Amino acid sequence: MDKLVIEGGHRLRGSLPISGSKNTALALMAAALLPDGPSTFTNIPDLKDIDTFSKVIRVTGAGVDFDAAGHTLRIDPTPLAHPEAPYELVKRMRASFYMLGALLGRCGRARVSLPGGCAWGPRPVDLHLEGMKALGAEVELDKGYVVARARGGRLEGGTFRLEPSSVGATVNLVLAAATARGHSRIENAAIEPDVVVFCEALHAMGARIEGIGTRTLEIEGVTTLRPVTFANCADRIELGTFMIAALLAGTPGDTITLEQAGAGHLGQAFLDAFRATGAELHAETDRVHVTVPDEVRAVSIETDVYPGFPTDLQAQWTVLMTQAKGNAKIVDRIYLDRFKHVPELRRMGANAIVVGNEVVVEGTSRLQGTTVMSTDLRGSVSLVLAGLVAEGETHVLRVYHLDRGYEKLEEKLSRAGIVIRRTTYDEFADPLLEHPHEA
Ligand code: UD1
């Protein structure tokens, strides 16, 4: 297995490029199954999740070609013959569940594995299923699979209210509604930038969607959609992660630039919290400059739906707060138990405790490098961030979590002055053979 080894105490400087958005790319890939010909997307990151979803799509018979170096992805849905998504792939990545809406929209039927739980909680899909029923689908569960059918081969359309607002359910319902026979209305729809850009792509395909970017989407089903060439947006979570890295490892007074991304998709709450630390932020259309303060002030946050503070940046913020002056409270209102990184940070010396859905962090802690284990995507990058400021070497195990969502992380950080390397290790090595004196 791969691990990342970070040598703490080196300074981050210069600039870091931001890749295309993973979460938006996944929704775009699902949308590409609806038109009557191949669509092409640019600025698609070369990531494990994109590879997994490509495999999911290929199972149906549709074609997927990825030019990883050119970050260009072409999807041809014309040979699609098997409207199904198997457990073996869906279990690896929940967004595979987008196949439910895409296949119902294209074929009027779908057999898609239920995703199961996730490292930080149950993450239900009840809204996806109830929503599909409201659009006119017959939905049954069969041995861990969702079997959905549209009477007469095409959904009627209908009204559904999402409570709570869900990114995934909004994408799935829009996919299903775009080619329905009639009108659909999705209330309390997600307005995360990923959803907005996905809706814009469908609109470019000829879908009739009103209210894009608002909480109510009105969709008039159409019989055919046309293929498109569409540019994906930048990854707001990677941008936020590197902005936090700049404060942790940049030299006070220095400016670090994040390239190929605007700050707009981050949402006001994150930008406000970031500035409240004392950092200076100067945003242009496609780059963001961060000037590192002499001292990072502690800032408490609560995650919320967009434009609230993103739950996907909560773990990274926790690491930043271990280095801040003062105490901070980090509350996750989206996922109540997304704190698997905290015990690992404590092993590095962080003064952080989990109480219910909150983490209380006391700064400033002296972190020490050690071997830590990642259990999920955002948790794993938070351990890398901790490694930037820890004394000595931090070994982050199981980086396959991180590889799902951060493109060439060690290359990007190395070019910006950080000492980090990838190496392999044996997950099942016998510790008593390696350290006999500890027996
Ligand atoms: C997406 C993102 C993920 C991010 C999350 C929240 C992708 C591929 N993933 O995940 O990175 O952390 O948004 O911003 O884009 N819920 C239900 N029933 C459902 C669906 C959701 O109760 O059927 C709840 C969830 O448990 C959670 C909340 O709704 O409390 C929001 O989850 P949701 O927006 O659906 O997250 P995902 O789309 O899975």
PDB file of C-alpha atoms in Angstrom, residues 60-171:
ATOM      1  CA  THR A  60     -23.578  -0.259 -18.996  1.00  0.00           C
ATOM      2  CA  GLY A  61     -21.869  -0.589 -22.381  1.00  0.00           C
ATOM      3  CA  ALA A  62     -21.332   3.182 -22.779  1.00  0.00           C
ATOM      4  CA  GLY A  63     -17.865   4.325 -23.866  1.00  0.00           C
ATOM      5  CA  VAL A  64     -15.503   6.408 -21.725  1.00  0.00           C
ATOM      6  CA  ASP A  65     -12.165   7.775 -22.971  1.00  0.00           C
ATOM      7  CA  PHE A  66      -9.981   9.769 -20.641  1.00  0.00           C
ATOM      8  CA  ASP A  67      -6.957  11.725 -21.779  1.00  0.00           C
ATOM      9  CA  ALA A  68      -5.417  12.077 -18.311  1.00  0.00           C
ATOM     10  CA  ALA A  69      -2.579  14.386 -19.403  1.00  0.00           C
ATOM     11  CA  GLY A  70      -5.004  16.668 -21.259  1.00  0.00           C
ATOM     12  CA  HIS A  71      -7.653  16.338 -18.512  1.00  0.00           C
ATOM     13  CA  THR A  72     -10.252  15.687 -21.185  1.00  0.00           C
ATOM     14  CA  LEU A  73     -12.973  13.090 -20.871  1.00  0.00           C
ATOM     15  CA  ARG A  74     -15.258  11.862 -23.646  1.00  0.00           C
ATOM     16  CA  ILE A  75     -18.350   9.822 -22.882  1.00  0.00           C
ATOM     17  CA  ASP A  76     -20.349   8.090 -25.602  1.00  0.00           C
ATOM     18  CA  PRO A  77     -23.700   6.816 -24.279  1.00  0.00           C
ATOM     19  CA  THR A  78     -24.928   5.450 -27.640  1.00  0.00           C
ATOM     20  CA  PRO A  79     -23.845   1.814 -27.003  1.00  0.00           C
ATOM     21  CA  LEU A  80     -25.476   1.829 -23.527  1.00  0.00           C
ATOM     22  CA  ALA A  81     -27.369  -1.478 -23.255  1.00  0.00           C
ATOM     23  CA  HIS A  82     -27.249  -2.621 -19.598  1.00  0.00           C
ATOM     24  CA  PRO A  83     -28.904  -0.146 -17.202  1.00  0.00           C
ATOM     25  CA  GLU A  84     -27.215  -1.389 -14.052  1.00  0.00           C
ATOM     26  CA  ALA A  85     -24.511  -0.480 -11.522  1.00  0.00           C
ATOM     27  CA  PRO A  86     -22.964  -3.363  -9.535  1.00  0.00           C
ATOM     28  CA  TYR A  87     -22.205  -3.399  -5.800  1.00  0.00           C
ATOM     29  CA  GLU A  88     -18.485  -4.048  -6.388  1.00  0.00           C
ATOM     30  CA  LEU A  89     -18.120  -0.540  -7.840  1.00  0.00           C
ATOM     31  CA  VAL A  90     -20.881   1.383  -6.022  1.00  0.00           C
ATOM     32  CA  LYS A  91     -19.421   0.365  -2.634  1.00  0.00           C
ATOM     33  CA  ARG A  92     -16.162   2.111  -3.585  1.00  0.00           C
ATOM     34  CA  MET A  93     -17.813   5.431  -4.278  1.00  0.00           C
ATOM     35  CA  ARG A  94     -21.239   6.693  -3.286  1.00  0.00           C
ATOM     36  CA  ALA A  95     -21.581   9.062  -6.251  1.00  0.00           C
ATOM     37  CA  SER A  96     -22.038   5.920  -8.387  1.00  0.00           C
ATOM     38  CA  PHE A  97     -25.610   6.162  -7.141  1.00  0.00           C
ATOM     39  CA  TYR A  98     -26.058   8.949  -9.745  1.00  0.00           C
ATOM     40  CA  MET A  99     -26.559   6.055 -12.137  1.00  0.00           C
ATOM     41  CA  LEU A 100     -30.070   5.683 -10.737  1.00  0.00           C
ATOM     42  CA  GLY A 101     -31.256   9.035 -12.104  1.00  0.00           C
ATOM     43  CA  ALA A 102     -29.145   8.866 -15.277  1.00  0.00           C
ATOM     44  CA  LEU A 103     -30.343   5.370 -16.242  1.00  0.00           C
ATOM     45  CA  LEU A 104     -33.979   6.083 -15.369  1.00  0.00           C
ATOM     46  CA  GLY A 105     -33.690   9.200 -17.512  1.00  0.00           C
ATOM     47  CA  ARG A 106     -32.113   7.412 -20.431  1.00  0.00           C
ATOM     48  CA  CYS A 107     -33.654   3.911 -20.346  1.00  0.00           C
ATOM     49  CA  GLY A 108     -36.704   4.256 -18.108  1.00  0.00           C
ATOM     50  CA  ARG A 109     -35.292   1.550 -15.861  1.00  0.00           C
ATOM     51  CA  ALA A 110     -32.280   0.953 -13.615  1.00  0.00           C
ATOM     52  CA  ARG A 111     -30.813  -1.659 -11.298  1.00  0.00           C
ATOM     53  CA  VAL A 112     -28.333   0.049  -9.006  1.00  0.00           C
ATOM     54  CA  SER A 113     -26.684  -1.290  -5.861  1.00  0.00           C
ATOM     55  CA  LEU A 114     -27.406   0.517  -2.603  1.00  0.00           C
ATOM     56  CA  PRO A 115     -24.166   2.217  -1.468  1.00  0.00           C
ATOM     57  CA  GLY A 116     -24.241   1.109   2.176  1.00  0.00           C
ATOM     58  CA  GLY A 117     -22.627   3.145   4.979  1.00  0.00           C
ATOM     59  CA  CYS A 118     -19.583   5.328   4.978  1.00  0.00           C
ATOM     60  CA  ALA A 119     -16.589   5.790   7.286  1.00  0.00           C
ATOM     61  CA  TRP A 120     -18.236   8.654   9.172  1.00  0.00           C
ATOM     62  CA  GLY A 121     -21.859   7.569   9.383  1.00  0.00           C
ATOM     63  CA  PRO A 122     -24.895   5.964   7.773  1.00  0.00           C
ATOM     64  CA  ARG A 123     -25.402   8.497   4.900  1.00  0.00           C
ATOM     65  CA  PRO A 124     -28.879   7.397   3.826  1.00  0.00           C
ATOM     66  CA  VAL A 125     -30.302   7.557   0.283  1.00  0.00           C
ATOM     67  CA  ASP A 126     -33.964   7.733   1.332  1.00  0.00           C
ATOM     68  CA  LEU A 127     -34.431  11.122  -0.366  1.00  0.00           C
ATOM     69  CA  HIS A 128     -33.131   9.756  -3.674  1.00  0.00           C
ATOM     70  CA  LEU A 129     -35.616   6.875  -3.520  1.00  0.00           C
ATOM     71  CA  GLU A 130     -38.631   8.877  -2.315  1.00  0.00           C
ATOM     72  CA  GLY A 131     -37.817  11.555  -4.891  1.00  0.00           C
ATOM     73  CA  MET A 132     -37.729   9.037  -7.745  1.00  0.00           C
ATOM     74  CA  LYS A 133     -41.118   7.730  -6.610  1.00  0.00           C
ATOM     75  CA  ALA A 134     -42.485  11.276  -6.619  1.00  0.00           C
ATOM     76  CA  LEU A 135     -41.299  11.625 -10.231  1.00  0.00           C
ATOM     77  CA  GLY A 136     -43.318   8.518 -11.092  1.00  0.00           C
ATOM     78  CA  ALA A 137     -40.837   5.637 -10.725  1.00  0.00           C
ATOM     79  CA  GLU A 138     -41.777   2.254  -9.280  1.00  0.00           C
ATOM     80  CA  VAL A 139     -38.984   1.495  -6.818  1.00  0.00           C
ATOM     81  CA  GLU A 140     -38.287  -1.897  -5.235  1.00  0.00           C
ATOM     82  CA  LEU A 141     -35.417  -3.247  -3.190  1.00  0.00           C
ATOM     83  CA  ASP A 142     -34.004  -6.579  -4.318  1.00  0.00           C
ATOM     84  CA  LYS A 143     -31.078  -8.201  -2.479  1.00  0.00           C
ATOM     85  CA  GLY A 144     -29.249  -4.936  -1.821  1.00  0.00           C
ATOM     86  CA  TYR A 145     -30.155  -3.425  -5.175  1.00  0.00           C
ATOM     87  CA  VAL A 146     -32.603  -0.675  -6.067  1.00  0.00           C
ATOM     88  CA  VAL A 147     -34.729  -1.715  -9.007  1.00  0.00           C
ATOM     89  CA  ALA A 148     -36.538   1.259 -10.497  1.00  0.00           C
ATOM     90  CA  ARG A 149     -38.883   1.440 -13.449  1.00  0.00           C
ATOM     91  CA  ALA A 150     -40.843   4.159 -15.222  1.00  0.00           C
ATOM     92  CA  ARG A 151     -44.305   3.042 -16.297  1.00  0.00           C
ATOM     93  CA  GLY A 152     -44.480   3.226 -20.092  1.00  0.00           C
ATOM     94  CA  GLY A 153     -40.690   3.619 -20.273  1.00  0.00           C
ATOM     95  CA  ARG A 154     -40.646   7.310 -19.345  1.00  0.00           C
ATOM     96  CA  LEU A 155     -41.132   9.069 -16.017  1.00  0.00           C
ATOM     97  CA  GLU A 156     -44.140  11.337 -15.639  1.00  0.00           C
ATOM     98  CA  GLY A 157     -42.358  13.987 -13.551  1.00  0.00           C
ATOM     99  CA  GLY A 158     -43.633  15.341 -10.244  1.00  0.00           C
ATOM    100  CA  THR A 159     -42.932  17.525  -7.225  1.00  0.00           C
ATOM    101  CA  PHE A 160     -40.568  16.626  -4.397  1.00  0.00           C
ATOM    102  CA  ARG A 161     -39.251  18.552  -1.410  1.00  0.00           C
ATOM    103  CA  LEU A 162     -35.755  17.693  -0.152  1.00  0.00           C
ATOM    104  CA  GLU A 163     -35.506  17.782   3.624  1.00  0.00           C
ATOM    105  CA  PRO A 164     -32.624  18.175   4.352  1.00  0.00           C
ATOM    106  CA  SER A 165     -31.286  19.754   1.192  1.00  0.00           C
ATOM    107  CA  SER A 166     -29.031  17.166  -0.454  1.00  0.00           C
ATOM    108  CA  VAL A 167     -26.403  17.605  -3.169  1.00  0.00           C
ATOM    109  CA  GLY A 168     -26.593  13.996  -4.338  1.00  0.00           C
ATOM    110  CA  ALA A 169     -30.383  13.752  -4.299  1.00  0.00           C
ATOM    111  CA  THR A 170     -30.708  17.032  -6.227  1.00  0.00           C
ATOM    112  CA  VAL A 171     -28.330  15.775  -8.937  1.00  0.00           C
TER     113      VAL A 171
END
